[in-house]
mmCIF file of C-alpha atoms and ligand atoms in Angstrom:
data_model
loop_
_atom_site.group_PDB
_atom_site.id
_atom_site.type_symbol
_atom_site.label_atom_id
_atom_site.label_comp_id
_atom_site.label_asym_id
_atom_site.label_seq_id
_atom_site.Cartn_x
_atom_site.Cartn_y
_atom_site.Cartn_z
ATOM 1 C CA UNK A 11 8.073 15.246 30.196
ATOM 2 C CA UNK A 12 8.970 12.940 33.845
ATOM 3 C CA UNK A 13 12.329 11.962 33.871
ATOM 4 C CA UNK A 14 13.253 8.226 33.699
ATOM 5 C CA UNK A 15 14.851 7.138 36.883
ATOM 6 C CA UNK A 16 15.384 3.425 35.815
ATOM 7 C CA UNK A 17 18.701 2.278 33.767
ATOM 8 C CA UNK A 18 17.486 0.979 30.669
ATOM 9 C CA UNK A 19 19.344 -1.545 28.342
ATOM 10 C CA UNK A 20 19.452 0.466 24.865
ATOM 11 C CA UNK A 21 20.410 -0.661 21.650
ATOM 12 C CA UNK A 22 21.508 1.438 18.763
ATOM 13 C CA UNK A 23 20.653 0.099 15.119
ATOM 14 C CA UNK A 24 22.128 1.708 12.131
ATOM 15 C CA UNK A 25 24.318 1.105 9.223
ATOM 16 C CA UNK A 26 28.080 2.248 8.441
ATOM 17 C CA UNK A 27 29.541 3.226 5.475
ATOM 18 C CA UNK A 28 32.782 1.578 6.163
ATOM 19 C CA UNK A 29 30.905 -1.439 6.445
ATOM 20 C CA UNK A 30 30.112 -1.142 2.682
ATOM 21 C CA UNK A 31 33.067 -1.691 -0.127
ATOM 22 C CA UNK A 32 32.462 0.334 -3.157
ATOM 23 C CA UNK A 33 32.350 -1.575 -6.445
ATOM 24 C CA UNK A 34 33.349 0.103 -9.667
ATOM 25 C CA UNK A 35 30.591 -0.662 -11.376
ATOM 26 C CA UNK A 36 28.033 0.965 -8.706
ATOM 27 C CA UNK A 37 27.120 4.774 -8.625
ATOM 28 C CA UNK A 38 29.264 7.166 -6.421
ATOM 29 C CA UNK A 39 26.682 7.904 -4.129
ATOM 30 C CA UNK A 40 25.804 4.082 -3.504
ATOM 31 C CA UNK A 41 26.376 4.449 0.416
ATOM 32 C CA UNK A 42 25.486 7.992 0.982
ATOM 33 C CA UNK A 43 22.478 7.563 3.361
ATOM 34 C CA UNK A 44 24.391 5.189 5.805
ATOM 35 C CA UNK A 45 26.132 6.479 8.967
ATOM 36 C CA UNK A 46 29.758 7.145 10.516
ATOM 37 C CA UNK A 47 30.569 5.702 13.632
ATOM 38 C CA UNK A 48 31.104 9.373 15.018
ATOM 39 C CA UNK A 49 27.357 9.737 14.939
ATOM 40 C CA UNK A 50 26.766 6.169 16.500
ATOM 41 C CA UNK A 51 29.158 7.132 19.469
ATOM 42 C CA UNK A 52 27.784 10.870 19.889
ATOM 43 C CA UNK A 53 24.266 9.110 20.254
ATOM 44 C CA UNK A 54 25.678 6.677 22.498
ATOM 45 C CA UNK A 55 27.794 9.118 24.674
ATOM 46 C CA UNK A 56 23.905 10.977 25.492
ATOM 47 C CA UNK A 57 22.560 8.137 26.423
ATOM 48 C CA UNK A 58 25.330 6.520 28.583
ATOM 49 C CA UNK A 59 25.596 10.172 30.173
ATOM 50 C CA UNK A 60 21.810 9.654 31.269
ATOM 51 C CA UNK A 61 22.661 6.493 33.199
ATOM 52 C CA UNK A 62 21.800 3.808 30.063
ATOM 53 C CA UNK A 63 23.583 0.623 29.137
ATOM 54 C CA UNK A 64 24.277 1.522 25.848
ATOM 55 C CA UNK A 65 24.814 -1.301 23.086
ATOM 56 C CA UNK A 66 25.923 -0.810 19.482
ATOM 57 C CA UNK A 67 23.741 -3.270 17.490
ATOM 58 C CA UNK A 68 24.569 -2.346 13.945
ATOM 59 C CA UNK A 69 22.067 -3.472 11.173
ATOM 60 C CA UNK A 70 23.417 -6.813 9.866
ATOM 61 C CA UNK A 71 21.451 -10.207 9.988
ATOM 62 C CA UNK A 72 23.550 -10.854 12.988
ATOM 63 C CA UNK A 73 21.309 -8.534 14.792
ATOM 64 C CA UNK A 74 18.612 -11.129 14.842
ATOM 65 C CA UNK A 75 20.529 -13.832 17.174
ATOM 66 C CA UNK A 76 21.904 -10.732 19.354
ATOM 67 C CA UNK A 77 17.959 -9.558 19.651
ATOM 68 C CA UNK A 78 17.168 -12.869 20.931
ATOM 69 C CA UNK A 79 19.917 -14.079 23.249
ATOM 70 C CA UNK A 80 20.149 -10.702 24.856
ATOM 71 C CA UNK A 81 17.139 -8.678 23.932
ATOM 72 C CA UNK A 82 17.360 -4.718 24.906
ATOM 73 C CA UNK A 83 14.636 -2.584 26.777
ATOM 74 C CA UNK A 84 14.309 -0.319 23.603
ATOM 75 C CA UNK A 85 16.274 0.329 20.556
ATOM 76 C CA UNK A 86 17.312 3.714 19.220
ATOM 77 C CA UNK A 87 17.023 3.330 15.465
ATOM 78 C CA UNK A 88 18.734 4.902 12.812
ATOM 79 C CA UNK A 89 19.127 2.266 10.457
ATOM 80 C CA UNK A 90 18.615 3.322 6.837
ATOM 81 C CA UNK A 91 18.393 -0.476 5.711
ATOM 82 C CA UNK A 92 20.309 -2.085 2.876
ATOM 83 C CA UNK A 93 18.162 -2.441 -0.412
ATOM 84 C CA UNK A 94 14.709 -1.873 -1.903
ATOM 85 C CA UNK A 95 12.152 0.383 -1.164
ATOM 86 C CA UNK A 96 11.073 -0.948 2.093
ATOM 87 C CA UNK A 97 14.702 -1.124 3.400
ATOM 88 C CA UNK A 98 14.161 1.620 6.233
ATOM 89 C CA UNK A 99 11.296 -0.454 7.587
ATOM 90 C CA UNK A 100 12.970 -3.673 7.917
ATOM 91 C CA UNK A 101 14.936 -3.393 11.633
ATOM 92 C CA UNK A 102 11.586 -1.815 12.976
ATOM 93 C CA UNK A 103 9.481 -4.473 11.689
ATOM 94 C CA UNK A 104 11.982 -6.922 13.079
ATOM 95 C CA UNK A 105 11.734 -5.007 16.215
ATOM 96 C CA UNK A 106 8.216 -5.344 16.274
ATOM 97 C CA UNK A 107 8.264 -8.558 15.436
ATOM 98 C CA UNK A 108 10.336 -9.442 18.766
ATOM 99 C CA UNK A 109 8.093 -7.001 20.885
ATOM 100 C CA UNK A 110 10.961 -4.637 21.381
ATOM 101 C CA UNK A 111 10.413 -0.697 21.585
ATOM 102 C CA UNK A 112 11.856 1.573 19.267
ATOM 103 C CA UNK A 113 12.559 5.108 18.535
ATOM 104 C CA UNK A 114 11.114 6.715 15.765
ATOM 105 C CA UNK A 115 8.083 6.235 12.783
ATOM 106 C CA UNK A 116 6.760 2.672 12.398
ATOM 107 C CA UNK A 117 7.356 0.028 9.092
ATOM 108 C CA UNK A 118 4.423 1.420 7.401
ATOM 109 C CA UNK A 119 5.307 5.021 7.465
ATOM 110 C CA UNK A 120 9.205 4.597 6.920
ATOM 111 C CA UNK A 121 8.150 2.403 3.733
ATOM 112 C CA UNK A 122 5.804 4.861 2.589
ATOM 113 C CA UNK A 123 7.560 8.058 3.114
ATOM 114 C CA UNK A 124 10.791 6.514 1.351
ATOM 115 C CA UNK A 125 8.640 6.039 -2.016
ATOM 116 C CA UNK A 126 8.197 9.541 -2.491
ATOM 117 C CA UNK A 127 5.531 9.423 -5.252
ATOM 118 C CA UNK A 128 3.277 7.110 -2.555
ATOM 119 C CA UNK A 129 4.087 9.808 0.518
ATOM 120 C CA UNK A 130 2.913 12.477 -2.497
ATOM 121 C CA UNK A 131 -0.379 10.752 -3.078
ATOM 122 C CA UNK A 132 -1.302 10.673 0.679
ATOM 123 C CA UNK A 133 -0.393 14.271 1.128
ATOM 124 C CA UNK A 134 -2.277 15.200 -1.708
ATOM 125 C CA UNK A 135 -5.416 13.215 -0.344
ATOM 126 C CA UNK A 136 -5.206 15.747 2.512
ATOM 127 C CA UNK A 137 -4.891 18.588 0.180
ATOM 128 C CA UNK A 138 -1.222 19.364 1.272
ATOM 129 C CA UNK A 139 0.306 21.414 -1.848
ATOM 130 C CA UNK A 140 3.094 19.262 -3.738
ATOM 131 C CA UNK A 141 4.566 19.521 -7.040
ATOM 132 C CA UNK A 142 2.753 17.553 -9.614
ATOM 133 C CA UNK A 143 4.342 14.536 -10.572
ATOM 134 C CA UNK A 144 4.813 11.046 -12.204
ATOM 135 C CA UNK A 145 6.386 8.165 -11.280
ATOM 136 C CA UNK A 146 8.548 6.401 -13.984
ATOM 137 C CA UNK A 147 9.498 3.198 -14.317
ATOM 138 C CA UNK A 148 10.854 2.659 -17.872
ATOM 139 C CA UNK A 149 11.393 5.523 -20.466
ATOM 140 C CA UNK A 150 7.691 4.501 -22.301
ATOM 141 C CA UNK A 151 6.236 6.236 -19.118
ATOM 142 C CA UNK A 152 7.194 9.551 -20.466
ATOM 143 C CA UNK A 153 4.754 9.730 -23.563
ATOM 144 C CA UNK A 154 2.065 10.169 -21.241
ATOM 145 C CA UNK A 155 3.841 12.930 -19.278
ATOM 146 C CA UNK A 156 1.163 15.903 -18.344
ATOM 147 C CA UNK A 157 3.513 18.344 -16.586
ATOM 148 C CA UNK A 158 4.769 21.861 -16.929
ATOM 149 C CA UNK A 159 8.157 22.441 -17.577
ATOM 150 C CA UNK A 160 10.791 22.949 -16.281
ATOM 151 C CA UNK A 161 10.931 19.618 -14.627
ATOM 152 C CA UNK A 162 13.267 18.115 -12.078
ATOM 153 C CA UNK A 163 14.578 14.438 -11.971
ATOM 154 C CA UNK A 164 14.972 12.664 -8.882
ATOM 155 C CA UNK A 165 14.778 9.003 -7.707
ATOM 156 C CA UNK A 166 11.642 7.286 -6.555
ATOM 157 C CA UNK A 167 13.142 5.910 -3.285
ATOM 158 C CA UNK A 168 16.195 7.248 -2.175
ATOM 159 C CA UNK A 169 17.581 9.958 0.801
ATOM 160 C CA UNK A 170 20.659 12.341 0.907
ATOM 161 C CA UNK A 171 20.180 13.551 -2.524
ATOM 162 C CA UNK A 172 21.542 10.240 -4.275
ATOM 163 C CA UNK A 173 20.752 10.782 -7.969
ATOM 164 C CA UNK A 174 20.180 14.441 -7.246
ATOM 165 C CA UNK A 175 22.683 16.374 -9.165
ATOM 166 C CA UNK A 176 23.377 20.064 -10.098
ATOM 167 C CA UNK A 177 21.732 19.321 -13.901
ATOM 168 C CA UNK A 178 18.708 17.405 -12.095
ATOM 169 C CA UNK A 179 16.220 20.351 -13.559
ATOM 170 C CA UNK A 180 15.322 19.538 -16.994
ATOM 171 C CA UNK A 181 13.890 22.531 -19.516
ATOM 172 C CA UNK A 182 12.899 20.022 -22.486
ATOM 173 C CA UNK A 183 11.769 16.516 -23.443
ATOM 174 C CA UNK A 184 15.055 15.646 -24.845
ATOM 175 C CA UNK A 185 17.343 16.576 -21.712
ATOM 176 C CA UNK A 186 14.436 15.054 -19.833
ATOM 177 C CA UNK A 187 14.675 11.705 -21.862
ATOM 178 C CA UNK A 188 18.347 11.750 -21.356
ATOM 179 C CA UNK A 189 18.247 12.244 -17.367
ATOM 180 C CA UNK A 190 15.771 9.935 -17.075
ATOM 181 C CA UNK A 191 17.581 7.354 -18.790
ATOM 182 C CA UNK A 192 20.850 7.696 -16.973
ATOM 183 C CA UNK A 193 18.858 7.281 -13.473
ATOM 184 C CA UNK A 194 17.260 4.166 -14.681
ATOM 185 C CA UNK A 195 20.583 2.561 -16.031
ATOM 186 C CA UNK A 196 22.340 3.597 -13.249
ATOM 187 C CA UNK A 197 20.510 2.833 -10.324
ATOM 188 C CA UNK A 198 17.976 0.652 -11.473
ATOM 189 C CA UNK A 199 15.129 1.862 -9.661
ATOM 190 C CA UNK A 200 12.150 4.062 -10.714
ATOM 191 C CA UNK A 201 12.143 7.715 -11.172
ATOM 192 C CA UNK A 202 10.134 10.655 -9.936
ATOM 193 C CA UNK A 203 9.889 13.364 -12.417
ATOM 194 C CA UNK A 204 8.558 16.679 -10.690
ATOM 195 C CA UNK A 205 7.229 19.998 -11.428
ATOM 196 C CA UNK A 206 10.089 22.364 -10.293
ATOM 197 C CA UNK A 207 9.740 24.684 -7.669
ATOM 198 C CA UNK A 208 11.869 27.569 -8.143
ATOM 199 C CA UNK A 209 11.509 29.753 -4.745
ATOM 200 C CA UNK A 210 13.394 29.602 -1.789
ATOM 201 C CA UNK A 211 13.996 26.016 0.229
ATOM 202 C CA UNK A 212 13.464 25.135 3.792
ATOM 203 C CA UNK A 213 13.799 22.210 6.008
ATOM 204 C CA UNK A 214 11.394 21.851 9.324
ATOM 205 C CA UNK A 215 12.269 19.947 12.196
ATOM 206 C CA UNK A 216 9.276 18.506 13.886
ATOM 207 C CA UNK A 217 9.404 16.253 17.233
ATOM 208 C CA UNK A 218 6.652 14.613 19.297
ATOM 209 C CA UNK A 219 3.419 12.542 18.687
ATOM 210 C CA UNK A 220 -0.200 13.829 19.946
ATOM 211 C CA UNK A 221 0.800 16.953 19.747
ATOM 212 C CA UNK A 222 3.823 17.352 17.201
ATOM 213 C CA UNK A 223 5.920 20.431 17.693
ATOM 214 C CA UNK A 224 7.955 22.509 15.085
ATOM 215 C CA UNK A 225 11.659 22.560 16.490
ATOM 216 C CA UNK A 226 12.813 25.015 13.953
ATOM 217 C CA UNK A 227 12.684 26.121 10.296
ATOM 218 C CA UNK A 228 15.956 26.117 8.336
ATOM 219 C CA UNK A 229 16.259 28.349 5.195
ATOM 220 C CA UNK A 230 18.872 26.237 2.780
ATOM 221 C CA UNK A 231 20.368 29.055 0.598
ATOM 222 C CA UNK A 232 23.305 27.685 -2.141
ATOM 223 C CA UNK A 233 25.842 30.103 -2.388
ATOM 224 C CA UNK A 234 26.784 31.047 -5.680
ATOM 225 C CA UNK A 235 23.518 29.881 -7.473
ATOM 226 C CA UNK A 236 20.173 32.058 -8.119
ATOM 227 C CA UNK A 237 17.705 30.920 -6.468
ATOM 228 C CA UNK A 238 15.609 29.565 -9.360
ATOM 229 C CA UNK A 239 18.431 27.406 -10.244
ATOM 230 C CA UNK A 240 19.412 26.497 -6.650
ATOM 231 C CA UNK A 241 19.588 22.578 -5.962
ATOM 232 C CA UNK A 242 20.464 21.137 -2.731
ATOM 233 C CA UNK A 243 22.524 18.338 -4.716
ATOM 234 C CA UNK A 244 24.615 15.727 -3.828
ATOM 235 C CA UNK A 245 27.336 17.679 -5.041
ATOM 236 C CA UNK A 246 26.247 20.706 -2.714
ATOM 237 C CA UNK A 247 25.407 18.539 0.184
ATOM 238 C CA UNK A 248 28.895 16.876 0.291
ATOM 239 C CA UNK A 249 30.394 20.445 0.384
ATOM 240 C CA UNK A 250 28.036 21.937 2.439
ATOM 241 C CA UNK A 251 30.832 23.952 4.346
ATOM 242 C CA UNK A 252 31.623 25.798 1.471
ATOM 243 C CA UNK A 253 28.636 25.538 -0.480
ATOM 244 C CA UNK A 254 25.651 26.095 1.878
ATOM 245 C CA UNK A 255 24.300 29.168 3.873
ATOM 246 C CA UNK A 256 21.785 27.970 6.816
ATOM 247 C CA UNK A 257 19.525 30.419 7.958
ATOM 248 C CA UNK A 258 17.723 29.292 10.995
ATOM 249 C CA UNK A 259 15.288 31.064 11.963
ATOM 250 C CA UNK A 260 14.956 32.466 8.734
ATOM 251 C CA UNK A 261 14.390 36.000 7.711
ATOM 252 C CA UNK A 262 10.653 35.801 6.045
ATOM 253 C CA UNK A 263 7.666 37.015 6.826
ATOM 254 C CA UNK A 264 5.669 35.574 9.723
ATOM 255 C CA UNK A 265 2.947 34.503 7.752
ATOM 256 C CA UNK A 266 5.288 32.640 5.037
ATOM 257 C CA UNK A 267 6.692 31.192 8.398
ATOM 258 C CA UNK A 268 3.576 29.991 9.863
ATOM 259 C CA UNK A 269 2.536 28.557 6.094
ATOM 260 C CA UNK A 270 5.467 26.682 6.259
ATOM 261 C CA UNK A 271 5.219 25.322 9.485
ATOM 262 C CA UNK A 272 1.807 24.256 8.763
ATOM 263 C CA UNK A 273 2.383 22.438 5.863
ATOM 264 C CA UNK A 274 5.248 20.287 7.719
ATOM 265 C CA UNK A 275 2.931 19.594 10.677
ATOM 266 C CA UNK A 276 0.397 18.460 8.331
ATOM 267 C CA UNK A 277 2.285 16.214 6.286
ATOM 268 C CA UNK A 278 3.644 14.833 9.571
ATOM 269 C CA UNK A 279 0.448 13.863 10.764
ATOM 270 C CA UNK A 280 -0.662 12.408 7.492
ATOM 271 C CA UNK A 281 2.171 10.307 7.240
ATOM 272 C CA UNK A 282 1.814 9.324 10.840
ATOM 273 C CA UNK A 283 5.229 10.157 11.633
ATOM 274 C CA UNK A 284 6.582 9.499 15.306
ATOM 275 C CA UNK A 285 8.847 11.067 17.499
ATOM 276 C CA UNK A 286 10.948 13.219 15.011
ATOM 277 C CA UNK A 287 11.015 14.093 11.443
ATOM 278 C CA UNK A 288 12.566 16.751 9.159
ATOM 279 C CA UNK A 289 10.168 17.721 6.047
ATOM 280 C CA UNK A 290 11.644 19.558 2.946
ATOM 281 C CA UNK A 291 9.644 22.228 1.632
ATOM 282 C CA UNK A 292 10.117 24.610 -1.438
ATOM 283 C CA UNK A 293 8.097 27.861 -1.991
ATOM 284 C CA UNK A 294 6.473 28.096 -5.367
ATOM 285 C CA UNK A 295 6.266 31.071 -7.640
ATOM 286 C CA UNK A 296 2.605 31.339 -6.313
ATOM 287 C CA UNK A 297 4.185 31.932 -2.926
ATOM 288 C CA UNK A 298 2.880 29.045 -1.796
ATOM 289 C CA UNK A 299 4.942 26.427 0.460
ATOM 290 C CA UNK A 300 5.179 22.844 -1.171
ATOM 291 C CA UNK A 301 5.970 19.884 0.040
ATOM 292 C CA UNK A 302 8.787 17.774 -1.584
ATOM 293 C CA UNK A 303 9.503 14.933 1.191
ATOM 294 C CA UNK A 304 9.801 14.142 4.492
ATOM 295 C CA UNK A 305 12.388 11.967 6.086
ATOM 296 C CA UNK A 306 11.253 10.225 9.279
ATOM 297 C CA UNK A 307 14.781 8.940 9.974
ATOM 298 C CA UNK A 308 16.910 12.787 9.517
ATOM 299 C CA UNK A 309 20.394 12.394 9.418
ATOM 300 C CA UNK A 310 21.723 12.946 13.179
ATOM 301 C CA UNK A 311 25.516 13.553 12.454
ATOM 302 C CA UNK A 312 26.556 16.467 15.487
ATOM 303 C CA UNK A 313 28.544 17.804 12.367
ATOM 304 C CA UNK A 314 26.646 18.168 9.355
ATOM 305 C CA UNK A 315 23.332 16.812 10.038
ATOM 306 C CA UNK A 316 20.677 18.932 8.796
ATOM 307 C CA UNK A 317 18.450 18.436 12.415
ATOM 308 C CA UNK A 318 21.709 18.909 14.469
ATOM 309 C CA UNK A 319 22.660 21.921 12.842
ATOM 310 C CA UNK A 320 19.201 23.933 13.330
ATOM 311 C CA UNK A 321 18.563 22.134 16.701
ATOM 312 C CA UNK A 322 22.253 23.945 17.023
ATOM 313 C CA UNK A 323 21.032 27.246 15.873
ATOM 314 C CA UNK A 324 17.835 26.997 17.672
ATOM 315 C CA UNK A 325 19.766 27.148 20.888
ATOM 316 C CA UNK A 326 19.656 23.231 21.389
ATOM 317 C CA UNK A 327 22.378 21.072 22.480
ATOM 318 C CA UNK A 328 22.549 18.013 21.094
ATOM 319 C CA UNK A 329 22.121 15.923 23.762
ATOM 320 C CA UNK A 330 18.943 17.934 24.003
ATOM 321 C CA UNK A 331 17.787 16.634 20.621
ATOM 322 C CA UNK A 332 18.723 13.132 21.307
ATOM 323 C CA UNK A 333 17.282 12.826 24.695
ATOM 324 C CA UNK A 334 14.081 14.601 23.301
ATOM 325 C CA UNK A 335 13.307 12.050 20.433
ATOM 326 C CA UNK A 336 14.325 9.266 23.020
ATOM 327 C CA UNK A 337 11.987 10.697 25.508
ATOM 328 C CA UNK A 338 9.062 10.823 23.040
ATOM 329 C CA UNK A 339 9.793 7.127 22.497
ATOM 330 C CA UNK A 340 9.938 6.231 26.099
ATOM 331 C CA UNK A 341 6.590 8.005 26.541
ATOM 332 C CA UNK A 342 4.639 6.305 23.478
ATOM 333 C CA UNK A 343 5.782 2.973 25.325
ATOM 334 C CA UNK A 344 4.844 4.099 29.047
ATOM 335 C CA UNK A 345 8.320 3.720 29.733
ATOM 336 C CA UNK A 346 8.694 6.477 31.572
ATOM 337 C CA UNK A 347 7.659 7.242 35.326
HETATM 338 N N1 LIG B 14 10.424 19.581 -7.404
HETATM 339 C C1 LIG B 14 11.353 20.103 -7.090
HETATM 340 N N2 LIG B 14 11.407 21.386 -7.460
HETATM 341 C C2 LIG B 14 12.458 22.001 -7.193
HETATM 342 N N3 LIG B 14 13.727 21.560 -6.449
HETATM 343 C C3 LIG B 14 13.415 19.966 -6.204
HETATM 344 C C4 LIG B 14 12.310 19.241 -6.235
HETATM 345 N N4 LIG B 14 12.757 17.980 -5.667
HETATM 346 C C5 LIG B 14 13.922 18.243 -5.361
HETATM 347 N N5 LIG B 14 14.371 19.277 -5.295
HETATM 348 C C6 LIG B 14 16.017 19.511 -4.994
HETATM 349 O O1 LIG B 14 16.726 18.364 -4.620
HETATM 350 C C7 LIG B 14 16.745 18.402 -3.246
HETATM 351 C C8 LIG B 14 16.824 16.981 -3.022
HETATM 352 O O2 LIG B 14 15.641 16.506 -3.210
HETATM 353 P P1 LIG B 14 14.589 15.527 -1.792
HETATM 354 O O3 LIG B 14 13.393 15.401 -2.627
HETATM 355 O O4 LIG B 14 14.506 16.338 -0.943
HETATM 356 O O5 LIG B 14 15.247 14.209 -2.069
HETATM 357 P P2 LIG B 14 16.594 13.576 -0.714
HETATM 358 O O6 LIG B 14 15.554 12.441 -0.190
HETATM 359 O O7 LIG B 14 17.491 13.128 -1.633
HETATM 360 O O8 LIG B 14 16.746 14.746 -0.095
HETATM 361 C C9 LIG B 14 15.900 19.473 -2.175
HETATM 362 O O9 LIG B 14 16.413 19.407 -1.197
HETATM 363 C C10 LIG B 14 15.821 20.291 -3.710
HETATM 364 O O10 LIG B 14 17.205 21.225 -3.551
HETATM 365 MG MG1 LIG B 15 15.548 16.199 1.060
#
């Protein structure tokens, strides 16, 4: 890829955890997906070291006036958005409306992938294996459940393991009902009931557009849990340093690695991801890799983000990861020389 010589005005859009105040009646993980200032500064430092002028734009409504009065050449977008299943699309849609280029996937892909049930329908239509599922909006929806136990219960459109706990795997209808009721009442958003996939778990980093490339495959081992009980839950993600062992590249047979990469790449294409994504996959009892979800806005914390951890294990500097995402976007918009 050609090196960009022109200095650009680059905005960064994001939502910060510290901008929200936790209310007593809110779930403990309400702001789990939002970022820390250190992550934004780390991205800014990389872009500035390449000579760009960087503006931390945030993700509140003030952004609209800010973009109209002093536009930027391109936005590095990591904003998760504030509410609803289209929240990740809000800022990219605004940027499209204002004709401002931005990194990453477009509003359609961001909304489609945030709603796990919708993403799974698209993936299934391309014959990519994904566990059987049902979207549950009210408890009565469980009457017509045609799935094989054990099941897994999670929120339909959340990330960062919001709503996923160590007891999210359920083995009987009573426990299922209790768990679904708790999620519906606590979070007030639809629930996804899925067949439990009991084998090892992997996350796959993908970069690029016409010919997306696998950056790495990282196995997630939860310390002290047998493989078929392991859940990359909220509790585990919050205490990743003590509870998780990452293997990247993983010590698995070559043909399994290829199958995992293939599922991830096919899902990336099926969902029209752009520039970067991380695909979560779990291997079933039949030895086949199953698509769980794709994250087109993967966490980019240089300390605890799965993608930066994976990049580091694959011998990449953090700056190289950020630069590569940025360059893929520049190339799409014809902004490279
Ligand atoms: N169907 C499933 N079978 C087994 N484990 C699952 C299943 N769905 C989710 N999990 C576990 O829960 C974790 C979080 O689920 P995921 O779908 O990746 O949601 P999130 O968007 O919160 O990361 C996964 O990393 C995995 O450990
Ligand atoms: Mg996940």
